[in-house]
């Protein structure tokens, strides 16, 4: 069974703090993704990585950065947390896309509900 | 950018009934995927249908894809209370700058009443 784990289920931080969200997958997947999920807005892609040390911006990268030093681990960093970053954060991983067949199935972690006060 | 849009936003049915959810999208795709999310949890993949396929089955799930209408439907037959969840469609382009990404809709919230 594919397992994607996230470091915390719930996290409470103060405005201005630096926040690290960790994601680890055990399936040797090349691709890893960070999303945020907000009511009425669905899932929005923040960043993704298709290889170690590689990263690409998603739809809403502002205020976030990422790090992928090892294949199995993808970290999301909030450099200076703000209240509008209160959200559910979801990590996912997948095998590489197959040419002309599109992106492969994504496997999600349980999510981290972050509250910034 | 939001690609897939599910319809209806919410659906309430009795246990044993069938549930149908629809997804419409705007641009050409290489595949379309459906995911389920139980309240406050991560998403779980249900089924993937490629652009050259018209229908796919998995257990009590049936997915159709009409690329000419840019739409897909997910049918859950003989629903159970455990099917209560939000259901999302996600579209994949397969080429170009967005080729790694899935773009998710906002979801349909299904409630199955025992």
mmCIF file of C-alpha atoms in Angstrom, chain A residues 2 4 8 19 24 45 50 57 70 72-73 76-77 84 113:
data_model
loop_
_atom_site.group_PDB
_atom_site.id
_atom_site.type_symbol
_atom_site.label_atom_id
_atom_site.label_comp_id
_atom_site.label_asym_id
_atom_site.label_seq_id
_atom_site.Cartn_x
_atom_site.Cartn_y
_atom_site.Cartn_z
ATOM 1 C CA UNK A 2 1.204 3.485 -0.870
ATOM 2 C CA UNK A 4 1.992 9.332 2.249
ATOM 3 C CA UNK A 8 1.110 16.989 11.789
ATOM 4 C CA UNK A 19 6.288 27.137 9.515
ATOM 5 C CA UNK A 24 7.088 11.707 3.269
ATOM 6 C CA UNK A 45 -1.751 23.665 -6.318
ATOM 7 C CA UNK A 50 9.219 16.165 -10.415
ATOM 8 C CA UNK A 57 5.367 26.856 -9.063
ATOM 9 C CA UNK A 70 15.610 13.585 -0.830
ATOM 10 C CA UNK A 72 10.888 10.643 -0.463
ATOM 11 C CA UNK A 73 10.533 13.980 1.340
ATOM 12 C CA UNK A 76 6.441 23.215 2.395
ATOM 13 C CA UNK A 77 7.724 26.346 4.101
ATOM 14 C CA UNK A 84 -4.798 34.167 5.231
ATOM 15 C CA UNK A 113 -5.047 21.683 9.246
#
